């Protein structure tokens, strides 16, 4: 049985106004649910017992069309990055994400992109031009993004999920290696 479970509530609307920043978030109840009461763009969930399960994400790989799922990565730390080829901060952070992926993939870390509101050919070009080695789900309508319960107007968004499938950190902004790698390394070392 998958360790990923459905959240109690889903996002009610999809908002696409370009790239943006967001507010802070908290986990409530038994599953991860995003709430934005004010100001933070980097949120961590510690101690580990306070973390909530993230709903499974599924969809076709942008490049190959083959099925992808977050649940197939159980037991690994997973970095989920929401992006679009139309998003300037997504373009600027792509090298940092790829560098972090290359430096941590051997230590039980996986990456999964979610390509949001994008033309599929543009998304394929984005991946090829930047030599991105990790897979991305093609999610034009935002159905998989909605399962994260993060603010859909915040692109890029990066969520780091621990080995048990629980939300451990959320970045509602463009991210750098210096910010992401220590979080990923710390979570990979957790028992």
GROMACS .gro file of N, CA, C and O in nm, residues 71-120:
model
  200
   71UNK      N    1   0.443   0.802  -0.599
   71UNK     CA    2   0.441   0.683  -0.515
   71UNK      C    3   0.548   0.582  -0.554
   71UNK      O    4   0.590   0.501  -0.471
   72UNK      N    5   0.598   0.587  -0.677
   72UNK     CA    6   0.705   0.496  -0.717
   72UNK      C    7   0.839   0.535  -0.655
   72UNK      O    8   0.936   0.461  -0.665
   73UNK      N    9   0.843   0.650  -0.587
   73UNK     CA   10   0.966   0.701  -0.528
   73UNK      C   11   0.967   0.689  -0.376
   73UNK      O   12   1.054   0.744  -0.310
   74UNK      N   13   0.869   0.617  -0.319
   74UNK     CA   14   0.862   0.598  -0.174
   74UNK      C   15   0.994   0.540  -0.124
   74UNK      O   16   1.052   0.453  -0.188
   75UNK      N   17   1.040   0.590  -0.011
   75UNK     CA   18   1.166   0.546   0.045
   75UNK      C   19   1.281   0.638   0.010
   75UNK      O   20   1.391   0.624   0.062
   76UNK      N   21   1.255   0.733  -0.080
   76UNK     CA   22   1.355   0.833  -0.117
   76UNK      C   23   1.307   0.971  -0.074
   76UNK      O   24   1.187   0.995  -0.063
   77UNK      N   25   1.401   1.061  -0.054
   77UNK     CA   26   1.368   1.202  -0.042
   77UNK      C   27   1.334   1.247  -0.183
   77UNK      O   28   1.407   1.215  -0.277
   78UNK      N   29   1.224   1.318  -0.200
   78UNK     CA   30   1.184   1.362  -0.334
   78UNK      C   31   1.171   1.514  -0.337
   78UNK      O   32   1.102   1.572  -0.254
   79UNK      N   33   1.237   1.574  -0.432
   79UNK     CA   34   1.225   1.718  -0.457
   79UNK      C   35   1.125   1.733  -0.571
   79UNK      O   36   1.148   1.684  -0.682
   80UNK      N   37   1.013   1.798  -0.543
   80UNK     CA   38   0.910   1.823  -0.642
   80UNK      C   39   0.920   1.970  -0.682
   80UNK      O   40   0.909   2.058  -0.597
   81UNK      N   41   0.941   1.995  -0.810
   81UNK     CA   42   0.955   2.132  -0.857
   81UNK      C   43   0.847   2.163  -0.959
   81UNK      O   44   0.835   2.095  -1.060
   82UNK      N   45   0.768   2.266  -0.932
   82UNK     CA   46   0.663   2.313  -1.024
   82UNK      C   47   0.726   2.420  -1.113
   82UNK      O   48   0.782   2.517  -1.063
   83UNK      N   49   0.713   2.401  -1.244
   83UNK     CA   50   0.779   2.491  -1.338
   83UNK      C   51   0.697   2.507  -1.465
   83UNK      O   52   0.603   2.434  -1.491
   84UNK      N   53   0.737   2.605  -1.543
   84UNK     CA   54   0.682   2.626  -1.677
   84UNK      C   55   0.790   2.693  -1.762
   84UNK      O   56   0.866   2.775  -1.711
   85UNK      N   57   0.795   2.659  -1.888
   85UNK     CA   58   0.898   2.719  -1.975
   85UNK      C   59   0.876   2.869  -1.991
   85UNK      O   60   0.968   2.943  -2.024
   86UNK      N   61   0.754   2.916  -1.964
   86UNK     CA   62   0.716   3.056  -1.975
   86UNK      C   63   0.760   3.139  -1.855
   86UNK      O   64   0.747   3.260  -1.854
   87UNK      N   65   0.812   3.074  -1.751
   87UNK     CA   66   0.842   3.138  -1.622
   87UNK      C   67   0.991   3.172  -1.613
   87UNK      O   68   1.075   3.083  -1.608
   88UNK      N   69   1.024   3.302  -1.610
   88UNK     CA   70   1.164   3.346  -1.604
   88UNK      C   71   1.237   3.292  -1.481
   88UNK      O   72   1.349   3.242  -1.493
   89UNK      N   73   1.181   3.297  -1.359
   89UNK     CA   74   1.251   3.240  -1.244
   89UNK      C   75   1.273   3.088  -1.258
   89UNK      O   76   1.372   3.036  -1.208
   90UNK      N   77   1.184   3.019  -1.328
   90UNK     CA   78   1.202   2.875  -1.352
   90UNK      C   79   1.325   2.852  -1.438
   90UNK      O   80   1.403   2.758  -1.415
   91UNK      N   81   1.342   2.937  -1.537
   91UNK     CA   82   1.460   2.925  -1.623
   91UNK      C   83   1.588   2.951  -1.543
   91UNK      O   84   1.687   2.881  -1.558
   92UNK      N   85   1.583   3.051  -1.454
   92UNK     CA   86   1.704   3.085  -1.379
   92UNK      C   87   1.739   2.980  -1.273
   92UNK      O   88   1.857   2.960  -1.243
   93UNK      N   89   1.641   2.911  -1.218
   93UNK     CA   90   1.671   2.812  -1.114
   93UNK      C   91   1.701   2.673  -1.170
   93UNK      O   92   1.746   2.585  -1.097
   94UNK      N   93   1.677   2.650  -1.297
   94UNK     CA   94   1.690   2.515  -1.355
   94UNK      C   95   1.831   2.458  -1.339
   94UNK      O   96   1.847   2.339  -1.310
   95UNK      N   97   1.934   2.539  -1.354
   95UNK     CA   98   2.071   2.491  -1.336
   95UNK      C   99   2.097   2.450  -1.191
   95UNK      O  100   2.163   2.349  -1.165
   96UNK      N  101   2.043   2.525  -1.096
   96UNK     CA  102   2.060   2.493  -0.955
   96UNK      C  103   1.989   2.363  -0.918
   96UNK      O  104   2.043   2.281  -0.842
   97UNK      N  105   1.871   2.343  -0.973
   97UNK     CA  106   1.798   2.219  -0.948
   97UNK      C  107   1.873   2.100  -1.007
   97UNK      O  108   1.891   1.997  -0.941
   98UNK      N  109   1.919   2.113  -1.130
   98UNK     CA  110   1.992   2.004  -1.195
   98UNK      C  111   2.121   1.974  -1.121
   98UNK      O  112   2.157   1.858  -1.100
   99UNK      N  113   2.192   2.078  -1.077
   99UNK     CA  114   2.317   2.058  -1.002
   99UNK      C  115   2.289   1.984  -0.871
   99UNK      O  116   2.360   1.891  -0.835
  100UNK      N  117   2.184   2.025  -0.799
  100UNK     CA  118   2.149   1.958  -0.673
  100UNK      C  119   2.110   1.813  -0.700
  100UNK      O  120   2.150   1.722  -0.625
  101UNK      N  121   2.034   1.790  -0.806
  101UNK     CA  122   1.996   1.653  -0.844
  101UNK      C  123   2.120   1.567  -0.868
  101UNK      O  124   2.134   1.457  -0.812
  102UNK      N  125   2.212   1.616  -0.948
  102UNK     CA  126   2.333   1.540  -0.981
  102UNK      C  127   2.417   1.511  -0.857
  102UNK      O  128   2.475   1.403  -0.844
  103UNK      N  129   2.422   1.606  -0.762
  103UNK     CA  130   2.505   1.591  -0.643
  103UNK      C  131   2.441   1.503  -0.536
  103UNK      O  132   2.511   1.454  -0.447
  104UNK      N  133   2.309   1.481  -0.543
  104UNK     CA  134   2.242   1.407  -0.434
  104UNK      C  135   2.173   1.279  -0.477
  104UNK      O  136   2.133   1.200  -0.392
  105UNK      N  137   2.160   1.253  -0.606
  105UNK     CA  138   2.084   1.137  -0.652
  105UNK      C  139   2.142   1.005  -0.603
  105UNK      O  140   2.070   0.908  -0.587
  106UNK      N  141   2.269   0.999  -0.576
  106UNK     CA  142   2.333   0.878  -0.526
  106UNK      C  143   2.309   0.853  -0.379
  106UNK      O  144   2.347   0.748  -0.326
  107UNK      N  145   2.244   0.947  -0.310
  107UNK     CA  146   2.222   0.931  -0.166
  107UNK      C  147   2.074   0.912  -0.132
  107UNK      O  148   2.030   0.950  -0.024
  108UNK      N  149   2.000   0.852  -0.225
  108UNK     CA  150   1.860   0.824  -0.197
  108UNK      C  151   1.768   0.942  -0.220
  108UNK      O  152   1.667   0.958  -0.152
  109UNK      N  153   1.802   1.026  -0.316
  109UNK     CA  154   1.723   1.145  -0.347
  109UNK      C  155   1.673   1.135  -0.491
  109UNK      O  156   1.749   1.097  -0.581
  110UNK      N  157   1.547   1.168  -0.512
  110UNK     CA  158   1.488   1.172  -0.646
  110UNK      C  159   1.429   1.310  -0.669
  110UNK      O  160   1.396   1.381  -0.574
  111UNK      N  161   1.417   1.348  -0.794
  111UNK     CA  162   1.354   1.474  -0.832
  111UNK      C  163   1.237   1.442  -0.924
  111UNK      O  164   1.243   1.350  -1.005
  112UNK      N  165   1.131   1.522  -0.912
  112UNK     CA  166   1.014   1.509  -0.998
  112UNK      C  167   0.963   1.649  -1.030
  112UNK      O  168   0.926   1.724  -0.940
  113UNK      N  169   0.965   1.685  -1.157
  113UNK     CA  170   0.910   1.813  -1.198
  113UNK      C  171   0.762   1.801  -1.228
  113UNK      O  172   0.712   1.692  -1.258
  114UNK      N  173   0.693   1.913  -1.217
  114UNK     CA  174   0.554   1.924  -1.262
  114UNK      C  175   0.548   2.044  -1.356
  114UNK      O  176   0.564   2.158  -1.313
  115UNK      N  177   0.532   2.016  -1.484
  115UNK     CA  178   0.525   2.121  -1.585
  115UNK      C  179   0.381   2.169  -1.592
  115UNK      O  180   0.291   2.094  -1.627
  116UNK      N  181   0.361   2.296  -1.563
  116UNK     CA  182   0.228   2.355  -1.543
  116UNK      C  183   0.196   2.458  -1.650
  116UNK      O  184   0.277   2.545  -1.679
  117UNK      N  185   0.077   2.448  -1.710
  117UNK     CA  186   0.024   2.546  -1.805
  117UNK      C  187   0.123   2.577  -1.916
  117UNK      O  188   0.155   2.692  -1.945
  118UNK      N  189   0.171   2.470  -1.979
  118UNK     CA  190   0.277   2.486  -2.077
  118UNK      C  191   0.241   2.414  -2.207
  118UNK      O  192   0.173   2.312  -2.205
  119UNK      N  193   0.288   2.466  -2.318
  119UNK     CA  194   0.283   2.397  -2.445
  119UNK      C  195   0.383   2.281  -2.437
  119UNK      O  196   0.498   2.300  -2.394
  120UNK      N  197   0.340   2.161  -2.474
  120UNK     CA  198   0.425   2.043  -2.457
  120UNK      C  199   0.557   2.054  -2.534
  120UNK      O  200   0.663   2.016  -2.483
   0.00000   0.00000   0.00000
